[in-house]
PDB file of C-alpha atoms in Angstrom:
ATOM      1  CA  UNK A   1     -10.983 -25.769 -27.741  1.00  0.00           C
ATOM      2  CA  UNK A   2     -12.842 -22.462 -27.564  1.00  0.00           C
ATOM      3  CA  UNK A   3     -11.388 -20.259 -24.854  1.00  0.00           C
ATOM      4  CA  UNK A   4     -13.775 -19.956 -21.918  1.00  0.00           C
ATOM      5  CA  UNK A   5     -11.400 -18.093 -19.593  1.00  0.00           C
ATOM      6  CA  UNK A   6      -9.739 -14.764 -20.369  1.00  0.00           C
ATOM      7  CA  UNK A   7      -6.381 -14.250 -18.678  1.00  0.00           C
ATOM      8  CA  UNK A   8      -6.320 -10.465 -18.687  1.00  0.00           C
ATOM      9  CA  UNK A   9      -3.136  -8.577 -19.531  1.00  0.00           C
ATOM     10  CA  UNK A  10      -2.335  -5.279 -21.290  1.00  0.00           C
ATOM     11  CA  UNK A  11      -1.234  -4.331 -24.783  1.00  0.00           C
ATOM     12  CA  UNK A  12       1.803  -2.674 -23.206  1.00  0.00           C
ATOM     13  CA  UNK A  13       3.317  -6.097 -22.447  1.00  0.00           C
ATOM     14  CA  UNK A  14       4.516  -7.462 -25.773  1.00  0.00           C
ATOM     15  CA  UNK A  15       5.089 -10.990 -24.422  1.00  0.00           C
ATOM     16  CA  UNK A  16       3.412 -13.005 -21.643  1.00  0.00           C
ATOM     17  CA  UNK A  17       4.908 -12.603 -18.204  1.00  0.00           C
ATOM     18  CA  UNK A  18       6.533 -15.546 -16.431  1.00  0.00           C
ATOM     19  CA  UNK A  19       3.355 -16.564 -14.589  1.00  0.00           C
ATOM     20  CA  UNK A  20       1.353 -16.699 -17.793  1.00  0.00           C
ATOM     21  CA  UNK A  21       4.032 -18.721 -19.582  1.00  0.00           C
ATOM     22  CA  UNK A  22       3.774 -21.324 -16.834  1.00  0.00           C
ATOM     23  CA  UNK A  23       0.006 -21.213 -16.403  1.00  0.00           C
ATOM     24  CA  UNK A  24      -1.347 -21.366 -19.946  1.00  0.00           C
ATOM     25  CA  UNK A  25       0.003 -24.833 -20.874  1.00  0.00           C
ATOM     26  CA  UNK A  26      -2.008 -26.230 -17.937  1.00  0.00           C
ATOM     27  CA  UNK A  27      -5.141 -24.260 -18.785  1.00  0.00           C
ATOM     28  CA  UNK A  28      -6.156 -24.914 -22.417  1.00  0.00           C
ATOM     29  CA  UNK A  29      -9.553 -23.345 -21.679  1.00  0.00           C
ATOM     30  CA  UNK A  30      -7.848 -19.948 -21.395  1.00  0.00           C
ATOM     31  CA  UNK A  31      -6.612 -17.251 -23.744  1.00  0.00           C
ATOM     32  CA  UNK A  32      -4.400 -14.236 -23.054  1.00  0.00           C
ATOM     33  CA  UNK A  33      -6.443 -11.068 -23.681  1.00  0.00           C
ATOM     34  CA  UNK A  34      -5.613  -7.376 -23.160  1.00  0.00           C
ATOM     35  CA  UNK A  35      -7.970  -5.222 -21.121  1.00  0.00           C
ATOM     36  CA  UNK A  36      -7.128  -2.216 -23.291  1.00  0.00           C
ATOM     37  CA  UNK A  37      -7.830  -3.958 -26.625  1.00  0.00           C
ATOM     38  CA  UNK A  38     -11.044  -2.346 -27.924  1.00  0.00           C
ATOM     39  CA  UNK A  39     -11.698  -5.277 -30.273  1.00  0.00           C
ATOM     40  CA  UNK A  40     -12.279  -7.828 -27.500  1.00  0.00           C
ATOM     41  CA  UNK A  41     -15.798  -9.169 -26.955  1.00  0.00           C
ATOM     42  CA  UNK A  42     -15.744  -9.890 -23.234  1.00  0.00           C
ATOM     43  CA  UNK A  43     -19.128 -11.578 -23.346  1.00  0.00           C
ATOM     44  CA  UNK A  44     -17.461 -14.421 -25.250  1.00  0.00           C
ATOM     45  CA  UNK A  45     -15.766 -15.540 -22.026  1.00  0.00           C
ATOM     46  CA  UNK A  46     -17.353 -17.189 -19.016  1.00  0.00           C
ATOM     47  CA  UNK A  47     -14.680 -15.813 -16.698  1.00  0.00           C
ATOM     48  CA  UNK A  48     -12.119 -13.010 -17.043  1.00  0.00           C
ATOM     49  CA  UNK A  49      -9.256 -13.236 -14.539  1.00  0.00           C
ATOM     50  CA  UNK A  50      -7.172 -10.124 -13.977  1.00  0.00           C
ATOM     51  CA  UNK A  51      -3.481 -10.891 -14.195  1.00  0.00           C
ATOM     52  CA  UNK A  52      -0.776  -8.666 -15.730  1.00  0.00           C
ATOM     53  CA  UNK A  53      -2.765  -5.427 -16.114  1.00  0.00           C
ATOM     54  CA  UNK A  54       0.249  -3.553 -14.838  1.00  0.00           C
ATOM     55  CA  UNK A  55      -0.461  -0.197 -16.469  1.00  0.00           C
ATOM     56  CA  UNK A  56      -3.738   0.284 -14.591  1.00  0.00           C
ATOM     57  CA  UNK A  57      -2.326   2.891 -12.212  1.00  0.00           C
ATOM     58  CA  UNK A  58      -1.550   5.307 -15.064  1.00  0.00           C
ATOM     59  CA  UNK A  59      -5.099   4.949 -16.449  1.00  0.00           C
ATOM     60  CA  UNK A  60      -7.065   4.171 -13.313  1.00  0.00           C
ATOM     61  CA  UNK A  61     -10.423   5.702 -14.225  1.00  0.00           C
ATOM     62  CA  UNK A  62     -10.294   4.122 -17.687  1.00  0.00           C
ATOM     63  CA  UNK A  63      -9.313   0.779 -16.154  1.00  0.00           C
ATOM     64  CA  UNK A  64     -12.098   0.863 -13.579  1.00  0.00           C
ATOM     65  CA  UNK A  65     -14.631   1.857 -16.258  1.00  0.00           C
ATOM     66  CA  UNK A  66     -13.471  -1.126 -18.317  1.00  0.00           C
ATOM     67  CA  UNK A  67     -13.723  -3.407 -15.266  1.00  0.00           C
ATOM     68  CA  UNK A  68     -17.295  -2.312 -14.603  1.00  0.00           C
ATOM     69  CA  UNK A  69     -18.252  -2.801 -18.252  1.00  0.00           C
ATOM     70  CA  UNK A  70     -16.572  -6.206 -18.436  1.00  0.00           C
ATOM     71  CA  UNK A  71     -18.198  -7.384 -15.216  1.00  0.00           C
ATOM     72  CA  UNK A  72     -21.599  -6.594 -16.729  1.00  0.00           C
ATOM     73  CA  UNK A  73     -21.097  -9.220 -19.447  1.00  0.00           C
ATOM     74  CA  UNK A  74     -18.796 -11.792 -17.858  1.00  0.00           C
ATOM     75  CA  UNK A  75     -17.618 -12.920 -14.433  1.00  0.00           C
ATOM     76  CA  UNK A  76     -14.655 -10.676 -13.603  1.00  0.00           C
ATOM     77  CA  UNK A  77     -12.236 -11.900 -10.968  1.00  0.00           C
ATOM     78  CA  UNK A  78     -11.257 -10.595  -8.747  1.00  0.00           C
ATOM     79  CA  UNK A  79     -14.622  -8.750  -8.597  1.00  0.00           C
ATOM     80  CA  UNK A  80     -14.862  -5.109  -9.587  1.00  0.00           C
ATOM     81  CA  UNK A  81     -15.823  -3.888  -6.096  1.00  0.00           C
ATOM     82  CA  UNK A  82     -12.716  -5.607  -4.738  1.00  0.00           C
ATOM     83  CA  UNK A  83     -10.616  -4.048  -7.492  1.00  0.00           C
ATOM     84  CA  UNK A  84     -11.934  -0.555  -6.724  1.00  0.00           C
ATOM     85  CA  UNK A  85     -11.064  -1.045  -3.043  1.00  0.00           C
ATOM     86  CA  UNK A  86      -7.689  -2.679  -3.626  1.00  0.00           C
ATOM     87  CA  UNK A  87      -6.240  -0.347  -6.267  1.00  0.00           C
ATOM     88  CA  UNK A  88      -5.979   2.434  -3.679  1.00  0.00           C
ATOM     89  CA  UNK A  89      -3.703   1.613  -0.754  1.00  0.00           C
ATOM     90  CA  UNK A  90      -5.933   3.519   1.611  1.00  0.00           C
ATOM     91  CA  UNK A  91      -7.373   0.036   2.157  1.00  0.00           C
ATOM     92  CA  UNK A  92      -4.515  -0.353   4.669  1.00  0.00           C
ATOM     93  CA  UNK A  93      -6.578   1.837   6.970  1.00  0.00           C
ATOM     94  CA  UNK A  94      -9.452  -0.637   6.727  1.00  0.00           C
ATOM     95  CA  UNK A  95      -7.143  -3.536   7.568  1.00  0.00           C
ATOM     96  CA  UNK A  96      -5.737  -1.653  10.556  1.00  0.00           C
ATOM     97  CA  UNK A  97      -9.260  -0.816  11.734  1.00  0.00           C
ATOM     98  CA  UNK A  98     -10.114  -4.524  11.497  1.00  0.00           C
ATOM     99  CA  UNK A  99      -7.274  -5.270  13.899  1.00  0.00           C
ATOM    100  CA  UNK A 100      -4.545  -6.449  11.525  1.00  0.00           C
ATOM    101  CA  UNK A 101      -0.990  -5.155  12.072  1.00  0.00           C
ATOM    102  CA  UNK A 102       0.064  -2.968   9.160  1.00  0.00           C
ATOM    103  CA  UNK A 103       3.013  -0.731   8.337  1.00  0.00           C
ATOM    104  CA  UNK A 104       2.184   2.628  10.011  1.00  0.00           C
ATOM    105  CA  UNK A 105       0.902   4.819   7.195  1.00  0.00           C
ATOM    106  CA  UNK A 106      -0.135   8.456   6.895  1.00  0.00           C
ATOM    107  CA  UNK A 107      -2.181   9.454   3.853  1.00  0.00           C
ATOM    108  CA  UNK A 108      -1.983  13.031   2.598  1.00  0.00           C
ATOM    109  CA  UNK A 109      -4.539  14.083  -0.005  1.00  0.00           C
ATOM    110  CA  UNK A 110      -4.024  16.954  -2.476  1.00  0.00           C
ATOM    111  CA  UNK A 111      -4.571  20.231  -0.656  1.00  0.00           C
ATOM    112  CA  UNK A 112      -3.318  18.784   2.615  1.00  0.00           C
ATOM    113  CA  UNK A 113       0.166  19.130   4.098  1.00  0.00           C
ATOM    114  CA  UNK A 114       2.013  16.312   5.849  1.00  0.00           C
ATOM    115  CA  UNK A 115       2.395  16.682   9.574  1.00  0.00           C
ATOM    116  CA  UNK A 116       5.855  17.913  10.613  1.00  0.00           C
ATOM    117  CA  UNK A 117       6.192  15.014  13.043  1.00  0.00           C
ATOM    118  CA  UNK A 118       5.587  12.524  10.253  1.00  0.00           C
ATOM    119  CA  UNK A 119       8.097  14.080   7.878  1.00  0.00           C
ATOM    120  CA  UNK A 120      10.624  14.301  10.703  1.00  0.00           C
ATOM    121  CA  UNK A 121      10.099  10.614  11.483  1.00  0.00           C
ATOM    122  CA  UNK A 122      13.257   9.001  12.834  1.00  0.00           C
ATOM    123  CA  UNK A 123      15.207   6.970  10.302  1.00  0.00           C
ATOM    124  CA  UNK A 124      14.262   6.559   6.661  1.00  0.00           C
ATOM    125  CA  UNK A 125      10.929   7.636   5.217  1.00  0.00           C
ATOM    126  CA  UNK A 126       9.149   6.159   2.186  1.00  0.00           C
ATOM    127  CA  UNK A 127       6.873   8.453   0.194  1.00  0.00           C
ATOM    128  CA  UNK A 128       4.739   7.007  -2.600  1.00  0.00           C
ATOM    129  CA  UNK A 129       1.341   7.404  -4.259  1.00  0.00           C
ATOM    130  CA  UNK A 130      -1.624   5.541  -2.803  1.00  0.00           C
ATOM    131  CA  UNK A 131      -2.369   4.265  -6.315  1.00  0.00           C
ATOM    132  CA  UNK A 132       0.652   2.652  -7.897  1.00  0.00           C
ATOM    133  CA  UNK A 133       2.273  -0.614  -8.916  1.00  0.00           C
ATOM    134  CA  UNK A 134       5.787  -2.012  -9.148  1.00  0.00           C
ATOM    135  CA  UNK A 135       7.208   0.687  -6.818  1.00  0.00           C
ATOM    136  CA  UNK A 136       6.279   3.296  -9.423  1.00  0.00           C
ATOM    137  CA  UNK A 137       6.591   6.746  -7.868  1.00  0.00           C
ATOM    138  CA  UNK A 138       8.100   5.436  -4.616  1.00  0.00           C
ATOM    139  CA  UNK A 139      10.970   7.409  -3.106  1.00  0.00           C
ATOM    140  CA  UNK A 140      13.098   6.807  -0.037  1.00  0.00           C
ATOM    141  CA  UNK A 141      14.378   9.740   2.037  1.00  0.00           C
ATOM    142  CA  UNK A 142      16.986   9.762   4.800  1.00  0.00           C
ATOM    143  CA  UNK A 143      16.583  12.803   7.015  1.00  0.00           C
ATOM    144  CA  UNK A 144      15.622  14.900   3.984  1.00  0.00           C
ATOM    145  CA  UNK A 145      12.411  16.597   5.080  1.00  0.00           C
ATOM    146  CA  UNK A 146      12.627  19.094   2.235  1.00  0.00           C
ATOM    147  CA  UNK A 147      12.955  16.328  -0.331  1.00  0.00           C
ATOM    148  CA  UNK A 148      10.070  14.377   1.206  1.00  0.00           C
ATOM    149  CA  UNK A 149       7.816  17.433   1.140  1.00  0.00           C
ATOM    150  CA  UNK A 150       8.815  18.139  -2.467  1.00  0.00           C
ATOM    151  CA  UNK A 151       7.886  14.598  -3.498  1.00  0.00           C
ATOM    152  CA  UNK A 152       4.544  14.890  -1.724  1.00  0.00           C
ATOM    153  CA  UNK A 153       3.938  18.132  -3.636  1.00  0.00           C
ATOM    154  CA  UNK A 154       4.928  16.455  -6.914  1.00  0.00           C
ATOM    155  CA  UNK A 155       2.449  13.631  -6.296  1.00  0.00           C
ATOM    156  CA  UNK A 156      -0.243  16.168  -5.425  1.00  0.00           C
ATOM    157  CA  UNK A 157       0.469  18.036  -8.661  1.00  0.00           C
ATOM    158  CA  UNK A 158      -0.403  14.805 -10.468  1.00  0.00           C
ATOM    159  CA  UNK A 159      -3.676  14.616  -8.543  1.00  0.00           C
ATOM    160  CA  UNK A 160      -2.443  11.711  -6.407  1.00  0.00           C
ATOM    161  CA  UNK A 161      -2.820  10.987  -2.715  1.00  0.00           C
ATOM    162  CA  UNK A 162       0.590  10.613  -1.065  1.00  0.00           C
ATOM    163  CA  UNK A 163       1.346   8.019   1.573  1.00  0.00           C
ATOM    164  CA  UNK A 164       4.207   8.204   4.058  1.00  0.00           C
ATOM    165  CA  UNK A 165       5.634   5.178   5.839  1.00  0.00           C
ATOM    166  CA  UNK A 166       8.682   4.503   7.997  1.00  0.00           C
ATOM    167  CA  UNK A 167      11.262   2.313   6.295  1.00  0.00           C
ATOM    168  CA  UNK A 168      11.448  -0.835   8.406  1.00  0.00           C
ATOM    169  CA  UNK A 169      15.122  -1.705   8.701  1.00  0.00           C
ATOM    170  CA  UNK A 170      14.481  -5.432   9.159  1.00  0.00           C
ATOM    171  CA  UNK A 171      13.632  -5.725   5.458  1.00  0.00           C
ATOM    172  CA  UNK A 172      17.295  -5.134   4.578  1.00  0.00           C
ATOM    173  CA  UNK A 173      18.312  -8.423   6.150  1.00  0.00           C
ATOM    174  CA  UNK A 174      15.149 -10.536   6.215  1.00  0.00           C
ATOM    175  CA  UNK A 175      13.435  -9.256   3.081  1.00  0.00           C
ATOM    176  CA  UNK A 176       9.713  -9.158   2.361  1.00  0.00           C
ATOM    177  CA  UNK A 177       7.544 -12.283   2.350  1.00  0.00           C
ATOM    178  CA  UNK A 178       4.759 -12.763  -0.194  1.00  0.00           C
ATOM    179  CA  UNK A 179       2.241 -15.496   0.647  1.00  0.00           C
ATOM    180  CA  UNK A 180       0.156 -16.684  -2.309  1.00  0.00           C
ATOM    181  CA  UNK A 181      -3.338 -18.154  -2.004  1.00  0.00           C
ATOM    182  CA  UNK A 182      -5.117 -19.756  -4.963  1.00  0.00           C
ATOM    183  CA  UNK A 183      -8.835 -20.394  -4.761  1.00  0.00           C
ATOM    184  CA  UNK A 184      -8.734 -19.517  -1.072  1.00  0.00           C
ATOM    185  CA  UNK A 185      -6.026 -22.049  -0.212  1.00  0.00           C
ATOM    186  CA  UNK A 186      -2.405 -21.370   0.643  1.00  0.00           C
ATOM    187  CA  UNK A 187      -0.131 -22.363  -2.238  1.00  0.00           C
ATOM    188  CA  UNK A 188       3.425 -21.117  -1.653  1.00  0.00           C
ATOM    189  CA  UNK A 189       5.562 -18.234  -0.432  1.00  0.00           C
ATOM    190  CA  UNK A 190       8.319 -16.111  -1.909  1.00  0.00           C
ATOM    191  CA  UNK A 191      10.989 -13.935  -0.327  1.00  0.00           C
ATOM    192  CA  UNK A 192      11.642 -10.587  -1.976  1.00  0.00           C
ATOM    193  CA  UNK A 193      14.792  -8.545  -1.400  1.00  0.00           C
ATOM    194  CA  UNK A 194      14.325  -4.887  -0.542  1.00  0.00           C
ATOM    195  CA  UNK A 195      13.393  -2.946  -3.696  1.00  0.00           C
ATOM    196  CA  UNK A 196      14.106   0.406  -2.068  1.00  0.00           C
ATOM    197  CA  UNK A 197      17.584   0.275  -0.578  1.00  0.00           C
ATOM    198  CA  UNK A 198      18.236   2.389   2.477  1.00  0.00           C
ATOM    199  CA  UNK A 199      21.344   3.668   0.682  1.00  0.00           C
ATOM    200  CA  UNK A 200      19.572   5.021  -2.376  1.00  0.00           C
ATOM    201  CA  UNK A 201      16.500   6.924  -3.512  1.00  0.00           C
ATOM    202  CA  UNK A 202      15.070   6.209  -6.933  1.00  0.00           C
ATOM    203  CA  UNK A 203      11.977   5.834  -9.098  1.00  0.00           C
ATOM    204  CA  UNK A 204      11.075   3.031 -11.472  1.00  0.00           C
ATOM    205  CA  UNK A 205       9.191   2.665 -14.723  1.00  0.00           C
ATOM    206  CA  UNK A 206       6.210   0.362 -15.421  1.00  0.00           C
ATOM    207  CA  UNK A 207       7.369  -2.035 -12.725  1.00  0.00           C
ATOM    208  CA  UNK A 208      10.496  -2.665 -10.687  1.00  0.00           C
ATOM    209  CA  UNK A 209      12.833  -5.571 -11.229  1.00  0.00           C
ATOM    210  CA  UNK A 210      12.614  -7.799  -8.182  1.00  0.00           C
ATOM    211  CA  UNK A 211      15.009 -10.290  -6.654  1.00  0.00           C
ATOM    212  CA  UNK A 212      12.707 -13.077  -5.565  1.00  0.00           C
ATOM    213  CA  UNK A 213      13.281 -16.633  -4.313  1.00  0.00           C
ATOM    214  CA  UNK A 214      11.045 -19.346  -2.989  1.00  0.00           C
ATOM    215  CA  UNK A 215      10.841 -19.566   0.770  1.00  0.00           C
ATOM    216  CA  UNK A 216       9.032 -21.181   3.677  1.00  0.00           C
ATOM    217  CA  UNK A 217       6.838 -18.738   5.541  1.00  0.00           C
ATOM    218  CA  UNK A 218       7.339 -18.559   9.283  1.00  0.00           C
ATOM    219  CA  UNK A 219       4.558 -19.735  11.570  1.00  0.00           C
ATOM    220  CA  UNK A 220       3.794 -16.122  12.474  1.00  0.00           C
ATOM    221  CA  UNK A 221       3.649 -15.037   8.819  1.00  0.00           C
ATOM    222  CA  UNK A 222       1.398 -17.915   7.892  1.00  0.00           C
ATOM    223  CA  UNK A 223      -0.910 -17.311  10.853  1.00  0.00           C
ATOM    224  CA  UNK A 224      -1.350 -13.625  10.008  1.00  0.00           C
ATOM    225  CA  UNK A 225      -1.912 -14.239   6.304  1.00  0.00           C
ATOM    226  CA  UNK A 226      -4.387 -17.055   7.040  1.00  0.00           C
ATOM    227  CA  UNK A 227      -6.363 -14.745   9.325  1.00  0.00           C
ATOM    228  CA  UNK A 228      -6.537 -12.051   6.653  1.00  0.00           C
ATOM    229  CA  UNK A 229      -7.680 -14.437   3.927  1.00  0.00           C
ATOM    230  CA  UNK A 230     -10.305 -15.918   6.250  1.00  0.00           C
ATOM    231  CA  UNK A 231     -11.578 -12.423   7.089  1.00  0.00           C
ATOM    232  CA  UNK A 232     -11.903 -11.155   3.513  1.00  0.00           C
ATOM    233  CA  UNK A 233     -15.476 -12.404   2.952  1.00  0.00           C
ATOM    234  CA  UNK A 234     -16.464 -10.641   6.167  1.00  0.00           C
ATOM    235  CA  UNK A 235     -14.820  -7.478   4.876  1.00  0.00           C
ATOM    236  CA  UNK A 236     -16.992  -7.660   1.758  1.00  0.00           C
ATOM    237  CA  UNK A 237     -14.542  -9.327  -0.612  1.00  0.00           C
ATOM    238  CA  UNK A 238     -15.743 -12.875  -1.418  1.00  0.00           C
ATOM    239  CA  UNK A 239     -15.211 -14.922  -4.600  1.00  0.00           C
ATOM    240  CA  UNK A 240     -11.487 -14.313  -4.943  1.00  0.00           C
ATOM    241  CA  UNK A 241      -9.445 -16.239  -7.517  1.00  0.00           C
ATOM    242  CA  UNK A 242      -6.204 -15.353  -5.755  1.00  0.00           C
ATOM    243  CA  UNK A 243      -4.797 -13.387  -2.836  1.00  0.00           C
ATOM    244  CA  UNK A 244      -1.221 -12.307  -2.203  1.00  0.00           C
ATOM    245  CA  UNK A 245      -0.357 -11.074   1.265  1.00  0.00           C
ATOM    246  CA  UNK A 246       2.918  -9.129   1.455  1.00  0.00           C
ATOM    247  CA  UNK A 247       4.449  -8.964   4.922  1.00  0.00           C
ATOM    248  CA  UNK A 248       7.423  -7.170   6.437  1.00  0.00           C
ATOM    249  CA  UNK A 249       9.264  -8.335   9.555  1.00  0.00           C
ATOM    250  CA  UNK A 250       9.454  -6.255  12.729  1.00  0.00           C
ATOM    251  CA  UNK A 251      10.702  -6.940  16.237  1.00  0.00           C
ATOM    252  CA  UNK A 252       7.053  -7.387  17.278  1.00  0.00           C
ATOM    253  CA  UNK A 253       6.162  -9.779  14.464  1.00  0.00           C
ATOM    254  CA  UNK A 254       5.103  -9.463  10.818  1.00  0.00           C
ATOM    255  CA  UNK A 255       3.055  -6.535   9.566  1.00  0.00           C
ATOM    256  CA  UNK A 256       1.112  -6.062   6.330  1.00  0.00           C
ATOM    257  CA  UNK A 257       2.835  -4.032   3.644  1.00  0.00           C
ATOM    258  CA  UNK A 258       0.285  -4.746   0.904  1.00  0.00           C
ATOM    259  CA  UNK A 259      -2.706  -6.973   0.260  1.00  0.00           C
ATOM    260  CA  UNK A 260      -2.639  -7.795  -3.458  1.00  0.00           C
ATOM    261  CA  UNK A 261      -6.065  -8.632  -4.903  1.00  0.00           C
ATOM    262  CA  UNK A 262      -5.919  -7.037  -8.351  1.00  0.00           C
ATOM    263  CA  UNK A 263      -2.914  -7.982 -10.525  1.00  0.00           C
ATOM    264  CA  UNK A 264      -0.108  -9.425  -8.419  1.00  0.00           C
ATOM    265  CA  UNK A 265       2.738 -11.558  -9.641  1.00  0.00           C
ATOM    266  CA  UNK A 266       1.968 -14.989  -8.247  1.00  0.00           C
ATOM    267  CA  UNK A 267       5.573 -16.257  -8.501  1.00  0.00           C
ATOM    268  CA  UNK A 268       4.338 -19.559  -9.919  1.00  0.00           C
ATOM    269  CA  UNK A 269       7.884 -20.627 -10.755  1.00  0.00           C
ATOM    270  CA  UNK A 270       8.806 -20.596  -7.069  1.00  0.00           C
ATOM    271  CA  UNK A 271       6.260 -23.072  -5.731  1.00  0.00           C
ATOM    272  CA  UNK A 272       6.439 -26.742  -6.642  1.00  0.00           C
ATOM    273  CA  UNK A 273       3.198 -27.566  -8.466  1.00  0.00           C
ATOM    274  CA  UNK A 274       2.019 -23.934  -8.291  1.00  0.00           C
ATOM    275  CA  UNK A 275       1.189 -23.616 -12.036  1.00  0.00           C
ATOM    276  CA  UNK A 276      -0.982 -26.716 -11.814  1.00  0.00           C
ATOM    277  CA  UNK A 277      -2.668 -25.446  -8.631  1.00  0.00           C
ATOM    278  CA  UNK A 278      -3.376 -22.101 -10.276  1.00  0.00           C
ATOM    279  CA  UNK A 279      -4.866 -23.815 -13.327  1.00  0.00           C
ATOM    280  CA  UNK A 280      -7.048 -26.014 -11.101  1.00  0.00           C
ATOM    281  CA  UNK A 281      -8.224 -23.017  -9.062  1.00  0.00           C
ATOM    282  CA  UNK A 282      -9.047 -20.970 -12.167  1.00  0.00           C
ATOM    283  CA  UNK A 283     -10.755 -23.913 -13.912  1.00  0.00           C
ATOM    284  CA  UNK A 284     -12.957 -24.392 -10.859  1.00  0.00           C
ATOM    285  CA  UNK A 285     -14.383 -20.921 -11.483  1.00  0.00           C
ATOM    286  CA  UNK A 286     -16.184 -22.075 -14.618  1.00  0.00           C
TER     287      UNK A 286
END
């Protein structure tokens, strides 16, 4: 069968990731193709679905240029306008403005200095780039204002916007919940242990190793994630192959840590029937 669907990865991953291993046997119409392979003829595919393009943050302008070029000759999903919006975490400001609870975030662009009150925030402070994946460039500081400012300066030296967030202590015990939607429908949820421990401060490489297990989302988590997914067309982001909503617990209820619309792990191994549901959702795009 001639491949009609491109499952888009990168040349930097020498083997398929776990999601792709599970998905491809159920989707014979698809082939694994690297976005950064100059030999690929993207017009040969009816649909190109972004999956494990996990080096995009190191080559963002090149990646976005490729996405625009690919979308001119095939149907790119998620769509390029969504990708442009979602690859910079300043989208959290848009979600907050739309009335969704998010982790309080301050963005500091190159040439700007973080407010003293923010750096002196009680408890632990997370500093990371607004464009990043797999916790790349994320650092955790405990009462170390000098270290936090130095990391902001280091990110600025790389031309990156820094973002500062309080570390929400509830994640240490309850973890982070990722709710996965395929073709606009809820599929399954996963519980992720804290990647940044409150007792350490570190940086990762291409992506961080995660401790993840299947879980049942709480009613509050499901309600918030459902509202976000329902609102996305109204926010200008229709035609989505998948959505992953990452939530953190607080005493006042769940808040959005990230909204993953570009290349998230879908944790297909952790939802009964999830590989088949993903294949069905992607096949329906033809």
